[in-house]
Coordinates of C-alpha atoms in Angstrom, one line a residue:
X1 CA 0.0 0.0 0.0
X2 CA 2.8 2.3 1.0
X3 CA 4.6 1.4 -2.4
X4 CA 1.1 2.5 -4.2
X5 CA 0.5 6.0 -2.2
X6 CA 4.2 6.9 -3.2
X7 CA 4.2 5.9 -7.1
X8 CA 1.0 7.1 -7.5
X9 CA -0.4 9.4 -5.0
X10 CA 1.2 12.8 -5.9
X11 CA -0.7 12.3 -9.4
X12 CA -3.9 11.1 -7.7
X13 CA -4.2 13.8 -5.5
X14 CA -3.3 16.5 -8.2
X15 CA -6.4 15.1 -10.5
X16 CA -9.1 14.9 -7.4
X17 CA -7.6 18.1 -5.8
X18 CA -10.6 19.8 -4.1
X19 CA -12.6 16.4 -4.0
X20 CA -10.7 14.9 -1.5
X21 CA -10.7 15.6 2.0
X22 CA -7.7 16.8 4.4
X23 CA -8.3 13.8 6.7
X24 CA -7.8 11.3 3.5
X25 CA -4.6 13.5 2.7
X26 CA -3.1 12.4 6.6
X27 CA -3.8 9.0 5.9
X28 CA -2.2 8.6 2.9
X29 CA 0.5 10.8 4.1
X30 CA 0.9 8.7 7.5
X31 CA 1.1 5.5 5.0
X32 CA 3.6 6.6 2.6
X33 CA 6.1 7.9 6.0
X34 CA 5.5 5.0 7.9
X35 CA 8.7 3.1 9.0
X36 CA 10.8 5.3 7.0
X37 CA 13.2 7.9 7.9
X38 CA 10.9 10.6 7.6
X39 CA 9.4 10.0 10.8
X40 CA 12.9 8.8 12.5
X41 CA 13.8 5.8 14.3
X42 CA 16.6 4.5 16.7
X43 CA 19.7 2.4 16.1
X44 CA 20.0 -0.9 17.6
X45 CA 23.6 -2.4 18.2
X46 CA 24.9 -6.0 19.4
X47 CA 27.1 -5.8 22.0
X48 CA 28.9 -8.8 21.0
X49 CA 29.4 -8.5 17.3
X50 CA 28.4 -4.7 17.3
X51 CA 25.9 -5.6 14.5
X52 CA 23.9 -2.9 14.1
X53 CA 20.2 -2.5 12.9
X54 CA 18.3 0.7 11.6
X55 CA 14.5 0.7 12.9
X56 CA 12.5 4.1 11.9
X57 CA 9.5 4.5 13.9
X58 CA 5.7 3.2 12.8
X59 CA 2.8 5.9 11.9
X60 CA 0.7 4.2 14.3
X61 CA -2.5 5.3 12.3
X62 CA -5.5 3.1 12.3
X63 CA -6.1 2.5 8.5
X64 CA -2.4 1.7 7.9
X65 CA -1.8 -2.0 7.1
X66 CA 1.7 -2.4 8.7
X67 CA 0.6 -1.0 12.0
X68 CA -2.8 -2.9 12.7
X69 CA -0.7 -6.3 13.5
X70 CA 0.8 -4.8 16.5
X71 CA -2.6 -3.0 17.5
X72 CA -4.2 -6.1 17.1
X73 CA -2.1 -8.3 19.4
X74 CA -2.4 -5.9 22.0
X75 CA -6.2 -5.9 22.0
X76 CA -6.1 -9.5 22.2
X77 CA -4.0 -9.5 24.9
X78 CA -6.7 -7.5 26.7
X79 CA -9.3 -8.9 26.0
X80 CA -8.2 -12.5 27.2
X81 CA -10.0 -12.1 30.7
X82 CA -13.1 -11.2 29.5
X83 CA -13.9 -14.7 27.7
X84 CA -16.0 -17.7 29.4
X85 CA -14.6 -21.2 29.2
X86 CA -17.8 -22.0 27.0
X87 CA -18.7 -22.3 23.2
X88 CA -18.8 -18.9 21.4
X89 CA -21.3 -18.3 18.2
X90 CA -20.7 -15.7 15.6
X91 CA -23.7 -14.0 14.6
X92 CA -24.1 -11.1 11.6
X93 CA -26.8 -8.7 10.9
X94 CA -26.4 -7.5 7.0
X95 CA -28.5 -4.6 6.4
X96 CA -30.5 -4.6 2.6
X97 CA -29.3 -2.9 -0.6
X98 CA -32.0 0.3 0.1
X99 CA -30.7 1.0 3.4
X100 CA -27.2 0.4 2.7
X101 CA -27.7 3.3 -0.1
X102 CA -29.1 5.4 2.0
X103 CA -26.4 5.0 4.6
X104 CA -23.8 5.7 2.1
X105 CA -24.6 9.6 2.2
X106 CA -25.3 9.3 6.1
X107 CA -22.4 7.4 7.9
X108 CA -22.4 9.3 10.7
X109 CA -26.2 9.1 11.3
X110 CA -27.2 5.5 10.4
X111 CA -23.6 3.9 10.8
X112 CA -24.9 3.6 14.7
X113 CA -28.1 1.9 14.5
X114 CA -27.1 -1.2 13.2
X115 CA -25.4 -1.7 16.9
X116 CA -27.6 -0.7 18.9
X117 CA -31.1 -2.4 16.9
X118 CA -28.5 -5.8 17.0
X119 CA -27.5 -5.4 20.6
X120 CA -31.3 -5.2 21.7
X121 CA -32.8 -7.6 19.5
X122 CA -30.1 -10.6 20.8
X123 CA -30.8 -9.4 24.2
X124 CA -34.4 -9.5 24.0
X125 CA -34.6 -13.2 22.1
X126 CA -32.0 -14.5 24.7
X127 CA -34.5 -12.8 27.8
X128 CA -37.5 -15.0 26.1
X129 CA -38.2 -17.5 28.3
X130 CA -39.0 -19.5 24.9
X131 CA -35.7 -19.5 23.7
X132 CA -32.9 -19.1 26.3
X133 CA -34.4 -17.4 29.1
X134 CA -31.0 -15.4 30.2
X135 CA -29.0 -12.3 29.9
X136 CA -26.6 -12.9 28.0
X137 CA -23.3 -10.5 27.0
X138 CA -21.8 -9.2 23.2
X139 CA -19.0 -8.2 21.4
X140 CA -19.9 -6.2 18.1
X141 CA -18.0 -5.1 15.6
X142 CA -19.5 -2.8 12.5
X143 CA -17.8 -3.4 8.9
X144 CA -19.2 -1.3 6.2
X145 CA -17.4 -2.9 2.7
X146 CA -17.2 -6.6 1.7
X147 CA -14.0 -8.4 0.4
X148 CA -14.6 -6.7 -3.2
X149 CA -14.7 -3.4 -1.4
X150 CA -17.9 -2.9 -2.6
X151 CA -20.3 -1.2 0.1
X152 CA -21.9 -3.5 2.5
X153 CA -22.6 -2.5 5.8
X154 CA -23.3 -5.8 8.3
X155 CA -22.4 -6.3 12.3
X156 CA -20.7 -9.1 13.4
X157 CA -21.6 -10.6 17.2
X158 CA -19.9 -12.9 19.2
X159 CA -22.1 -14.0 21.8
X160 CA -21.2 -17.1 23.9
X161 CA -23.5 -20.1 24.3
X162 CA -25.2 -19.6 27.0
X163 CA -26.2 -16.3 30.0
X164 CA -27.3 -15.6 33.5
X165 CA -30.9 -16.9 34.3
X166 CA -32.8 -14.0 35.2
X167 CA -32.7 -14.5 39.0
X168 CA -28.9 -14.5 38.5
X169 CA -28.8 -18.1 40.1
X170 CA -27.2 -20.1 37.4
X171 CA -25.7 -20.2 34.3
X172 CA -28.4 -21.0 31.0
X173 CA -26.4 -23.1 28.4
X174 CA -27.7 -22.5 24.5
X175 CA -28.4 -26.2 22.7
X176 CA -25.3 -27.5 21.3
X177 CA -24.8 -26.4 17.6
X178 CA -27.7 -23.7 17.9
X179 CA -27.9 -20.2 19.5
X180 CA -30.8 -18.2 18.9
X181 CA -33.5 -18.6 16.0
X182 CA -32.6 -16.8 12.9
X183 CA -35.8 -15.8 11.8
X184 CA -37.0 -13.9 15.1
X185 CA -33.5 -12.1 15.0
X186 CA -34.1 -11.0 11.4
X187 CA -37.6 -9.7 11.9
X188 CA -37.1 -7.9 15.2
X189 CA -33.5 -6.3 14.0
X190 CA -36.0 -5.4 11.0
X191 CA -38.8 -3.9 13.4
X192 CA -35.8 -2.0 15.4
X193 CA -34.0 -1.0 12.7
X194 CA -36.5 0.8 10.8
X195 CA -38.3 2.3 13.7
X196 CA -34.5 4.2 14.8
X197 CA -33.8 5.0 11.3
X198 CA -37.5 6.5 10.7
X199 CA -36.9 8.8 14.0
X200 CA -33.5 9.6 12.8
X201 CA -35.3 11.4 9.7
X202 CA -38.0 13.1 11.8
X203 CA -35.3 14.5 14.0
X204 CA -33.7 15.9 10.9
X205 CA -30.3 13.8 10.9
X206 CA -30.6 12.5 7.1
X207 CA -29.6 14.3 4.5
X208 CA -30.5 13.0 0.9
X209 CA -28.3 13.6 -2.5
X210 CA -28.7 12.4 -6.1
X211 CA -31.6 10.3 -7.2
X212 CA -32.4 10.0 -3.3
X213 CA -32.7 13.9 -2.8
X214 CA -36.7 13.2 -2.7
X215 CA -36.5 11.1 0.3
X216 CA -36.5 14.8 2.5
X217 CA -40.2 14.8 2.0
X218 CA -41.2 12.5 4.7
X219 CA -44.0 10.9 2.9
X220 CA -42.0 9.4 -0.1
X221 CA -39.3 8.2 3.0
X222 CA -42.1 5.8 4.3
X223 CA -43.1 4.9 0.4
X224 CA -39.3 3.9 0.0
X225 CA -39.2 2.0 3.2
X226 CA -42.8 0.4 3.2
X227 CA -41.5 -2.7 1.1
X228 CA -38.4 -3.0 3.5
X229 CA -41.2 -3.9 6.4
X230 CA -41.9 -7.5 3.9
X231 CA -39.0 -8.9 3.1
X232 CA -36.4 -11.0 5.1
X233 CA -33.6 -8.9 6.4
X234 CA -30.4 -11.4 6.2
X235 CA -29.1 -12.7 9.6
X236 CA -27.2 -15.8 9.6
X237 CA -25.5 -17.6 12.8
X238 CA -22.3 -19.4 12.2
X239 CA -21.4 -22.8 14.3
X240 CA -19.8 -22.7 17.9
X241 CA -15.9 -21.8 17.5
X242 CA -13.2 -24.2 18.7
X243 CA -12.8 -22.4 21.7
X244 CA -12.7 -19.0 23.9
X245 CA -9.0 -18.3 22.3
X246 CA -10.5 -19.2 19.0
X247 CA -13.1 -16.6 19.5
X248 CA -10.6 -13.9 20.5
X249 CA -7.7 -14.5 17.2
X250 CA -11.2 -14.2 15.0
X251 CA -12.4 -11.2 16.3
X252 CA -8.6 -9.4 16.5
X253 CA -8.9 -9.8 12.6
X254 CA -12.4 -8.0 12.8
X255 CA -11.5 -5.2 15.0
X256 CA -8.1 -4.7 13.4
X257 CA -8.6 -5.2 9.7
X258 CA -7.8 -2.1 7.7
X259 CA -9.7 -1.6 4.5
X260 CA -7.4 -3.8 2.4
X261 CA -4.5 -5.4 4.1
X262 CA -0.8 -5.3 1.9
X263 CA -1.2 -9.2 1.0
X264 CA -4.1 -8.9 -0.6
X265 CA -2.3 -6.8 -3.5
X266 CA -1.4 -8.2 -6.3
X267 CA -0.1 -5.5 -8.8
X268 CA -0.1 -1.7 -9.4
X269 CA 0.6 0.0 -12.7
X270 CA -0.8 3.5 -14.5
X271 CA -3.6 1.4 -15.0
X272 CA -5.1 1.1 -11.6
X273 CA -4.4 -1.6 -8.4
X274 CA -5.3 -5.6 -9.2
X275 CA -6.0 -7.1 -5.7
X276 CA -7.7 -10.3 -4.5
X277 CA -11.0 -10.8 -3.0
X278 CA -13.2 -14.1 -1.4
X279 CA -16.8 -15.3 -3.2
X280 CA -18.5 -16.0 -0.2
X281 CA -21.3 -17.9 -2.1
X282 CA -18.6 -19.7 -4.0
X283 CA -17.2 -22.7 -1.7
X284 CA -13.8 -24.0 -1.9
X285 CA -10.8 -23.2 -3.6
X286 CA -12.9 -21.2 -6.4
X287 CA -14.1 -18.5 -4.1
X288 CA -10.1 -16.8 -3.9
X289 CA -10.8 -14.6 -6.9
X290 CA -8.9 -11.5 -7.9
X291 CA -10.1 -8.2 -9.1
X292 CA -8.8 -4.8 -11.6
X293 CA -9.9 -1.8 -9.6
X294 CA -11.0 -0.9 -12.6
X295 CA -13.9 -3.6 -11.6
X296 CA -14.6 -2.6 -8.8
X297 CA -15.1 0.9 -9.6
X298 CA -18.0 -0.6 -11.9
X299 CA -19.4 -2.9 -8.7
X300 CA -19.4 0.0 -6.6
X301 CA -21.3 2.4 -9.2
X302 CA -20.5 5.8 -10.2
X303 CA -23.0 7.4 -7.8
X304 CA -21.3 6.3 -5.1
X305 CA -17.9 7.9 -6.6
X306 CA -19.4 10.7 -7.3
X307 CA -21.0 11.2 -3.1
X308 CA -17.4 10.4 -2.2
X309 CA -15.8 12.7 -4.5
X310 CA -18.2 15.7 -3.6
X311 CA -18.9 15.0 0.4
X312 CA -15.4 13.1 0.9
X313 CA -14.8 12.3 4.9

């Protein structure tokens, strides 16, 4: 990535200038200095063979992919004593192709209710007596592109097998190989969800661009959400992980993962970046497929480059 910003982001920047914004500039900047001389380092010397090594000093920002390893290790570290000695499930709420464009021009105001609608709807499906009957605890983390880097917002939940009854006597255990019931997450995240994003518009927090600019009127904002309220929202619960130390290496890579990490590059030229991606609907060895930025560009649509160009950061 570093290589990439320093070939070509001089000429980048100089064909976008006044489309892109001064906190994309820093990043980029912080990427191309990292662990190079520009930001300074220290010496290191063997006292027995007086060896010496040059290390220059990390950028420590949180999109750079040489710096999120060491981030992430530390978290985990952390995070150790808060795990139970019991199965863990991974659970993720993906929100629909409507809202997600939609979201797109309001990050700041719908980015947040995608936690909190999938915080209380696995709370309240663990509380019912009919499922688990316990308060249980989560850890959620909010990714907003896929492995094409196209748009797509989703939460992922780790949530371990099991809570406190509601007397606080015992400890509820989940049935093995099962957590909650998919289908009442989906339709009470979909219940939750739309209810916080309608008062989110009444309150005046969405603003509306492009061939969504009608969507201010409040009547044709219910007409655009109405067939939202029918369909099945996806929610999907993957089977328990090997283990509580299991749990914490999978959600390090969650917490940690920059935008695209440096191995998933494959080559850079005038042309534009070739990197790799993962099919998830493909299985096996066929779903490792790779990608021309050029591609992606298309996937992603120009309206979306346009918003980002016009209302970057």
């Amino acid at each position: 990535m570093a290589d990439i910003f320093r070939d070509h982001g001089p000429a980048w920047r100089r064909r976008n200038a006044g489309h892109v914004s001064l906190d994309q500039i820093k990043v980029m900047s912080a990427i191309e200095r990292c662990r190079t001389a520009a930001l300074g380092g220290h010496v290191a010397r063997c006292e027995g063979c007086a060896h010496t090594v040059i290390a220059y000093n990390s950028c420590r920002n949180r999109h750079c992919p040489k710096c999120q390893g060491a981030a992430a290790t530390e978290w985990l570290a952390a995070r150790e004593a808060d795990l139970l000695p019991v199965p863990y499930f991974h659970v993720v709420f993906t929100l629909p192709g409507a809202i997600a464009d939609i979201a797109y021009q309001n990050k700041a105001a719908i980015y947040d209710i995608p936690f909190t609608a999938s915080a209380e709807t696995m709370i309240a499906i663990a509380a019912d007596p009919k499922h688990l009957g316990a308060r249980i605890g989560i850890t959620a983390v909010l990714h907003t592109r896929g492995s094409a880097m196209t748009h797509h917002p989703h939460v992922h939940i780790i949530v371990p097998g099991g809570g406190i009854a509601a007397d606080e006597s015992r400890w509820v255990s989940c049935r093995p190989k099962f957590c909650l019931p998919v289908r009442g997450l989906s339709r009470l995240f979909r219940g939750l969800f739309l209810a916080k994003l309608r008062a989110a518009h009444q309150a005046g927090r969405l603003k509306f661009f492009g061939v969504h600019a009608h969507l201010d009127d409040i009547q044709a904002f219910k007409t655009y959400l109405a067939p939202l309220r029918k369909t099945e929202w996806v929610v999907y619960a993957k089977k328990p992980f090997g283990g509580p130390h299991a749990v914490l290496a999978y959600l390090s890579r969650y917490t940690h993962r920059v935008a695209i990490s440096n191995h998933r590059l494959i080559s850079a030229d005038e042309t534009g970046v070739t990197f790799k991606w993962k099919d998830y609907r493909i299985e096996g060895p066929g779903r490792y497929q790779t990608m021309p930025s050029s591609e992606n560009l298309h996937k992603t649509g120009s309206r979306h480059l346009d918003f980002d160009r016009r209302f970057a950061g």
